[in-house]
């Protein structure tokens, strides 16, 4: 199938052609015809599968037909609810890209910033509103948002909104919208709470599922380093310096851990910044833009903060901490190896994290290759058929390597 086969209006088809879009991704191929037909949809798809275009393109196609005139009064006909500011901004960019030859006007609202500029923009009139739950409910309560003419309601990253405690806000938002709306729900996973939400608020929806959560990107090479917890920061610097890697996304389990990794890297003149829940929205956006523009080499993030990151050509992901939920590993490494590019995902595993690796390998149905050729191995490394020769019987060689590494790293940087 090509996008021409979807019979989109010329204004949108031209924009897609200019972007180099020829063949829809699996989620787009399945979802777009359903949405164009006016049917409610539940889509199970991870970030990086083309999910945003799957709903943005048919929405624009419909809106242009009914409100595409430049002189027609702008009222909110589409509401996209999403958990983070970063993701909301990216969705708005997608609407602007695909709809650049239409007169459809979109905007983003989110918390953490002064509301006046957002209110001023709302007063001018818009067709599409992309919002985070808290600010949306706040501005609606103040009378600045009218959802009575809404046609499309999109609940994006529903499982993350559940994780972040937004599910009750989402239920409140749904009740503010007309009963005759078309509802589209997208989620990377389908826990029972999300299924119940879909059963409650969607009308006989079609279900579409692509790239199951257990699958990992085909273009991602995965490596596993067994390392002492106290040596992880030294190993990170060793890899960045010796392998000369740049533009790397590093995942930590905690906000405090992310800040400590950044502090250690900066001591060795590596440009690094962190994004997590304790950072202001403006600070997080500045850091993300700097990383996209390659002004900083390393972005250290917690899972919640990183969910909205969408960088097509990201070459490296490093799991500084192994996630205790196997599905999270799949989401993390899915940040690289996208849009046909190859990627490398490296994981640092301390002794107490070995059970997490077993869970991950069970989920992804493969054994992650162990790389023992580094200066900081610990000896209790499990057998792995893909691993290099076992170092456990080479204590002299290992100790010698550690000694050399110690001399090379006289400056303590942790």
Coordinates of C-alpha atoms in Angstrom, one line a residue:
X1 CA 0.0 0.0 0.0
X2 CA 1.0 3.6 -0.7
X3 CA -0.4 6.8 0.8
X4 CA -1.9 7.4 -2.7
X5 CA -4.1 4.4 -2.1
X6 CA -5.7 6.1 0.9
X7 CA -7.3 8.8 -1.3
X8 CA -6.3 11.7 0.9
X9 CA -7.0 15.2 -0.1
X10 CA -4.4 16.8 -2.3
X11 CA -3.3 19.4 0.3
X12 CA -2.2 16.6 2.7
X13 CA -0.9 14.2 0.1
X14 CA 1.4 17.0 -1.2
X15 CA 2.8 17.6 2.3
X16 CA 3.4 13.8 2.8
X17 CA 5.2 13.5 -0.5
X18 CA 7.5 16.5 0.4
X19 CA 8.3 14.7 3.6
X20 CA 9.3 11.6 1.7
X21 CA 6.3 9.5 2.9
X22 CA 5.5 6.8 0.3
X23 CA 4.3 3.7 2.2
X24 CA 2.4 3.9 5.4
X25 CA 3.8 2.0 8.4
X26 CA 1.7 -1.0 9.7
X27 CA -0.1 1.1 12.3
X28 CA -0.9 3.8 9.7
X29 CA -2.0 1.2 7.1
X30 CA -4.5 -0.3 9.6
X31 CA -5.6 2.7 11.5
X32 CA -6.1 5.4 8.9
X33 CA -8.9 3.7 6.9
X34 CA -10.7 2.9 10.2
X35 CA -10.5 6.6 11.4
X36 CA -11.5 7.9 7.9
X37 CA -14.6 5.6 8.2
X38 CA -15.6 7.4 11.4
X39 CA -15.1 4.4 13.7
X40 CA -13.7 4.5 17.2
X41 CA -10.3 2.9 17.5
X42 CA -8.0 1.3 20.1
X43 CA -4.4 1.2 18.9
X44 CA -1.7 -0.7 20.7
X45 CA 1.6 0.6 19.3
X46 CA 4.9 1.7 20.7
X47 CA 6.5 5.1 20.2
X48 CA 8.4 5.0 16.9
X49 CA 5.9 3.0 14.9
X50 CA 4.4 6.1 13.2
X51 CA 1.5 6.3 15.6
X52 CA 1.1 10.1 15.6
X53 CA 0.7 10.2 11.8
X54 CA -1.8 7.4 12.1
X55 CA -4.2 9.7 13.8
X56 CA -3.0 13.1 12.7
X57 CA -3.4 12.5 8.9
X58 CA -7.0 11.3 8.9
X59 CA -8.0 14.0 11.4
X60 CA -6.5 16.7 9.2
X61 CA -8.2 15.1 6.2
X62 CA -11.6 15.4 7.8
X63 CA -11.2 18.8 9.3
X64 CA -10.0 20.4 6.1
X65 CA -13.3 19.4 4.5
X66 CA -15.5 20.9 7.1
X67 CA -13.4 23.9 8.5
X68 CA -10.6 24.4 6.0
X69 CA -11.8 27.8 4.9
X70 CA -9.5 30.6 6.1
X71 CA -12.5 32.8 6.8
X72 CA -14.4 30.2 8.8
X73 CA -14.6 30.7 12.6
X74 CA -12.2 28.5 14.5
X75 CA -13.7 26.2 17.1
X76 CA -12.1 23.2 18.9
X77 CA -13.1 20.1 16.8
X78 CA -10.2 17.9 17.9
X79 CA -8.7 17.3 21.4
X80 CA -5.5 15.3 21.9
X81 CA -4.8 14.5 25.5
X82 CA -1.2 13.4 26.2
X83 CA 0.8 12.9 29.4
X84 CA 3.9 15.2 28.9
X85 CA 4.7 18.5 27.5
X86 CA 7.5 17.1 25.3
X87 CA 5.1 14.7 23.6
X88 CA 2.4 17.3 23.2
X89 CA 4.9 19.6 21.4
X90 CA 6.0 16.8 19.1
X91 CA 2.3 16.0 18.2
X92 CA 1.7 19.6 17.4
X93 CA 4.8 19.7 15.2
X94 CA 3.4 16.6 13.3
X95 CA 0.0 18.3 12.8
X96 CA 1.8 21.4 11.4
X97 CA 4.0 19.3 9.1
X98 CA 1.2 17.2 7.6
X99 CA -1.3 20.1 7.5
X100 CA 1.0 22.9 6.2
X101 CA -1.1 23.3 3.1
X102 CA -4.4 23.5 5.0
X103 CA -5.8 26.3 7.1
X104 CA -6.1 24.1 10.1
X105 CA -4.8 25.7 13.2
X106 CA -3.5 23.8 16.2
X107 CA -1.9 24.7 19.6
X108 CA -0.5 23.1 22.7
X109 CA -1.3 23.8 26.3
X110 CA 0.5 22.4 29.4
X111 CA 1.3 23.3 32.9
X112 CA 4.4 24.7 34.5
X113 CA 4.3 27.9 32.6
X114 CA 2.2 31.1 32.8
X115 CA -1.2 30.5 31.2
X116 CA -1.7 34.0 29.7
X117 CA -0.1 33.3 26.3
X118 CA -2.1 30.1 26.1
X119 CA -5.3 31.9 26.9
X120 CA -4.6 34.6 24.3
X121 CA -4.1 31.9 21.6
X122 CA -7.3 30.1 22.6
X123 CA -9.3 33.3 22.3
X124 CA -8.1 33.7 18.7
X125 CA -9.7 30.3 17.8
X126 CA -8.2 26.9 17.0
X127 CA -9.2 23.7 15.3
X128 CA -7.0 21.3 17.2
X129 CA -6.0 21.4 20.9
X130 CA -3.2 19.2 22.2
X131 CA -3.1 19.3 26.0
X132 CA -1.8 17.7 29.2
X133 CA -4.6 16.8 31.6
X134 CA -4.0 19.2 34.5
X135 CA -3.8 22.4 32.5
X136 CA -6.7 21.4 30.3
X137 CA -9.0 20.9 33.2
X138 CA -7.8 24.1 34.8
X139 CA -8.5 26.3 31.7
X140 CA -11.8 24.6 31.1
X141 CA -12.9 25.3 34.7
X142 CA -11.9 29.0 34.1
X143 CA -14.2 29.1 31.0
X144 CA -11.4 29.4 28.4
X145 CA -12.0 26.0 26.7
X146 CA -15.3 24.9 25.0
X147 CA -15.5 21.3 24.0
X148 CA -19.1 21.2 23.0
X149 CA -18.3 21.0 19.2
X150 CA -15.7 18.4 19.5
X151 CA -15.6 15.7 16.8
X152 CA -12.3 13.8 17.6
X153 CA -11.0 12.9 21.1
X154 CA -7.6 11.3 21.0
X155 CA -6.2 9.7 24.2
X156 CA -2.5 9.2 23.5
X157 CA 0.0 7.2 25.6
X158 CA -2.9 6.0 27.8
X159 CA -0.7 3.6 29.7
X160 CA 1.7 6.4 30.6
X161 CA -1.2 8.6 31.8
X162 CA -2.2 5.7 34.0
X163 CA 1.3 5.4 35.4
X164 CA 1.5 9.1 36.1
X165 CA -1.8 9.1 38.0
X166 CA -3.8 11.0 35.3
X167 CA -6.4 8.4 34.8
X168 CA -9.1 10.2 36.9
X169 CA -8.3 13.4 35.1
X170 CA -8.8 11.6 31.8
X171 CA -12.2 10.3 32.9
X172 CA -13.2 13.9 33.9
X173 CA -12.1 15.1 30.5
X174 CA -14.0 12.4 28.6
X175 CA -17.2 13.4 30.4
X176 CA -16.7 17.0 29.2
X177 CA -16.9 16.0 25.5
X178 CA -20.1 15.3 23.4
X179 CA -21.4 11.8 23.3
X180 CA -21.3 11.7 19.5
X181 CA -17.6 12.2 19.3
X182 CA -15.2 9.8 17.6
X183 CA -12.7 8.5 20.1
X184 CA -9.2 7.2 19.4
X185 CA -7.2 5.6 22.2
X186 CA -3.5 4.7 21.7
X187 CA -1.3 2.9 24.2
X188 CA 2.0 1.0 24.1
X189 CA 0.6 -1.6 26.5
X190 CA -2.9 -2.8 27.3
X191 CA -3.2 -3.2 31.1
X192 CA -6.7 -4.1 32.4
X193 CA -7.3 -0.5 33.5
X194 CA -6.8 0.8 29.9
X195 CA -9.1 -1.9 28.6
X196 CA -11.7 -0.9 31.1
X197 CA -11.3 2.7 30.0
X198 CA -11.8 1.7 26.4
X199 CA -14.9 -0.4 27.2
X200 CA -16.4 2.5 29.1
X201 CA -15.8 5.4 26.8
X202 CA -15.5 4.0 23.3
X203 CA -18.4 2.8 21.1
X204 CA -17.8 -0.6 19.4
X205 CA -14.2 0.3 18.6
X206 CA -11.9 -1.5 16.2
X207 CA -8.7 -2.9 17.8
X208 CA -5.4 -2.5 16.0
X209 CA -2.1 -3.9 17.4
X210 CA 1.4 -3.7 15.9
X211 CA 4.9 -4.3 17.2
X212 CA 4.0 -6.3 20.3
X213 CA 5.7 -5.0 23.5
X214 CA 7.9 -8.2 23.6
X215 CA 9.5 -7.4 20.3
X216 CA 12.7 -5.4 20.1
X217 CA 13.7 -3.3 17.1
X218 CA 15.3 -5.4 14.4
X219 CA 18.0 -2.7 13.7
X220 CA 19.1 -2.5 17.4
X221 CA 22.3 -4.4 18.4
X222 CA 22.1 -5.3 22.1
X223 CA 25.1 -5.7 24.4
X224 CA 25.2 -6.6 28.1
X225 CA 28.1 -5.5 30.4
X226 CA 28.3 -7.1 33.9
X227 CA 29.9 -4.5 36.1
X228 CA 30.0 -3.7 39.8
X229 CA 27.5 -1.0 40.9
X230 CA 30.3 1.2 42.1
X231 CA 32.1 1.0 38.8
X232 CA 29.1 1.9 36.5
X233 CA 30.0 5.6 36.1
X234 CA 33.6 4.7 35.4
X235 CA 32.5 2.2 32.7
X236 CA 30.2 4.8 31.2
X237 CA 33.0 7.3 30.8
X238 CA 35.3 4.5 29.5
X239 CA 32.9 3.6 26.7
X240 CA 32.2 7.3 25.8
X241 CA 35.9 8.1 25.7
X242 CA 37.3 4.9 24.1
X243 CA 34.5 4.2 21.6
X244 CA 34.1 7.9 20.9
X245 CA 30.4 7.7 21.1
X246 CA 28.2 10.8 20.9
X247 CA 24.5 11.6 21.0
X248 CA 23.7 8.9 23.6
X249 CA 20.6 8.6 25.7
X250 CA 21.3 7.2 29.2
X251 CA 18.6 5.7 31.3
X252 CA 18.7 5.7 35.1
X253 CA 16.1 4.4 37.5
X254 CA 16.0 7.5 39.8
X255 CA 16.1 11.3 39.5
X256 CA 19.0 11.4 42.0
X257 CA 20.9 8.8 39.9
X258 CA 20.5 10.8 36.8
X259 CA 21.9 14.0 38.4
X260 CA 24.9 12.0 39.8
X261 CA 25.7 10.6 36.4
X262 CA 25.6 14.1 34.8
X263 CA 27.8 15.5 37.6
X264 CA 30.4 12.7 37.0
X265 CA 30.4 13.2 33.3
X266 CA 30.8 16.9 33.5
X267 CA 33.8 16.5 35.7
X268 CA 35.5 14.8 32.8
X269 CA 34.5 17.4 30.3
X270 CA 31.7 15.4 28.7
X271 CA 28.7 17.7 27.8
X272 CA 25.7 16.1 29.6
X273 CA 22.4 17.1 31.0
X274 CA 19.5 15.4 32.8
X275 CA 15.8 15.5 32.4
X276 CA 13.4 14.2 35.1
X277 CA 10.3 15.1 37.0
X278 CA 12.1 17.6 39.3
X279 CA 13.2 19.8 36.4
X280 CA 10.8 22.5 35.3
X281 CA 9.0 22.1 32.0
X282 CA 11.0 24.9 30.4
X283 CA 14.3 23.4 31.6
X284 CA 13.4 20.0 30.2
X285 CA 12.5 21.5 26.8
X286 CA 15.7 23.5 26.6
X287 CA 17.8 20.4 27.4
X288 CA 15.8 18.3 24.9
X289 CA 16.3 20.8 22.1
X290 CA 20.0 21.1 22.9
X291 CA 20.3 17.3 22.7
X292 CA 18.4 17.2 19.3
X293 CA 20.7 19.9 18.0
X294 CA 23.8 18.0 19.2
X295 CA 24.8 20.8 21.5
X296 CA 25.2 18.2 24.3
X297 CA 26.6 14.7 23.9
X298 CA 24.8 12.8 26.6
X299 CA 21.2 13.0 27.7
X300 CA 20.5 11.3 31.0
X301 CA 16.8 10.6 31.7
X302 CA 14.4 8.7 33.9
X303 CA 11.7 6.6 32.1
X304 CA 8.8 9.0 32.7
X305 CA 10.8 12.0 31.4
X306 CA 12.1 10.2 28.4
X307 CA 8.7 8.8 27.2
X308 CA 8.1 11.9 25.0
X309 CA 11.6 11.8 23.3
X310 CA 11.3 11.2 19.6
X311 CA 14.6 11.4 17.8
X312 CA 14.8 9.5 14.5
X313 CA 18.5 9.2 14.2
X314 CA 19.5 8.5 17.8
X315 CA 22.4 6.0 17.6
X316 CA 23.0 4.9 21.2
X317 CA 20.9 4.0 24.2
X318 CA 22.6 3.0 27.5
X319 CA 20.7 1.4 30.4
X320 CA 22.8 2.6 33.3
X321 CA 20.3 0.9 35.6
X322 CA 18.5 -2.2 34.5
X323 CA 14.7 -1.6 34.7
X324 CA 12.8 -3.8 37.1
X325 CA 9.9 -4.1 34.6
X326 CA 10.8 -6.0 31.5
X327 CA 8.5 -4.0 29.1
X328 CA 10.4 -0.9 30.1
X329 CA 13.6 -2.3 28.6
X330 CA 11.8 -2.7 25.3
X331 CA 10.5 0.9 25.4
X332 CA 14.0 2.2 26.2
X333 CA 15.9 0.5 23.5
X334 CA 13.2 1.3 21.0
X335 CA 14.5 4.9 21.1
X336 CA 17.3 3.8 18.8
X337 CA 17.3 1.9 15.5
X338 CA 14.3 3.9 14.2
X339 CA 13.3 5.1 10.7
X340 CA 15.6 2.5 9.1
X341 CA 18.7 3.5 11.0
X342 CA 20.8 1.1 13.0
X343 CA 21.3 1.5 16.7
X344 CA 23.2 0.1 19.7
X345 CA 21.7 -0.6 23.1
X346 CA 24.1 -1.2 25.9
X347 CA 23.0 -2.4 29.4
X348 CA 25.1 -2.2 32.6
X349 CA 24.1 -5.0 35.0
X350 CA 25.2 -5.2 38.6
X351 CA 24.9 -8.4 40.6
X352 CA 21.6 -7.5 42.2
X353 CA 20.1 -6.7 38.8
X354 CA 20.6 -10.2 37.2
X355 CA 17.0 -11.3 37.9
X356 CA 15.8 -8.3 35.9
X357 CA 17.9 -9.5 32.9
X358 CA 16.4 -12.9 33.1
X359 CA 12.9 -11.4 33.0
X360 CA 13.9 -9.2 30.0
X361 CA 15.3 -12.1 28.1
X362 CA 12.2 -14.2 28.7
X363 CA 10.0 -11.4 27.4
X364 CA 12.0 -10.6 24.3
X365 CA 12.7 -14.3 23.7
X366 CA 16.4 -14.0 23.1
X367 CA 19.7 -14.0 25.0
X368 CA 21.4 -10.7 25.1
X369 CA 25.1 -11.0 24.2
X370 CA 27.5 -10.4 27.1
X371 CA 30.6 -8.3 26.4
X372 CA 33.3 -9.0 29.0
X373 CA 36.1 -7.0 27.2
X374 CA 36.0 -4.0 29.5
X375 CA 38.1 -2.8 32.5
X376 CA 35.5 -3.2 35.2
X377 CA 34.0 -6.7 35.1
X378 CA 32.9 -8.5 38.2
X379 CA 33.6 -12.2 38.5
X380 CA 30.1 -13.6 39.1
X381 CA 29.1 -13.5 35.4
X382 CA 26.5 -16.1 34.3
X383 CA 27.3 -18.4 31.3
X384 CA 26.2 -17.1 28.0
X385 CA 26.7 -19.0 24.7
X386 CA 27.1 -15.7 22.8
X387 CA 29.7 -14.3 25.2
X388 CA 33.4 -13.9 24.6
X389 CA 35.8 -16.3 26.4
X390 CA 35.0 -16.6 30.1
X391 CA 37.1 -14.3 32.2
X392 CA 36.4 -16.0 35.5
X393 CA 39.3 -18.4 35.1
X394 CA 41.6 -15.6 34.1
X395 CA 42.0 -13.7 37.4
X396 CA 45.6 -12.7 36.7
X397 CA 44.6 -11.3 33.3
X398 CA 41.6 -9.5 34.8
X399 CA 43.6 -8.0 37.6
X400 CA 46.2 -6.9 35.2
X401 CA 43.6 -5.2 33.0
X402 CA 42.1 -3.5 36.1
X403 CA 45.6 -2.3 37.0
X404 CA 46.2 -0.8 33.6
X405 CA 42.8 0.8 33.7
X406 CA 43.6 2.3 37.1
X407 CA 46.8 3.9 35.8
X408 CA 44.9 5.3 32.8
X409 CA 42.3 6.8 35.1
X410 CA 44.5 8.3 37.8
X411 CA 42.0 11.2 38.1
X412 CA 39.1 10.0 40.2
X413 CA 35.9 11.2 38.4
X414 CA 33.1 9.6 40.4

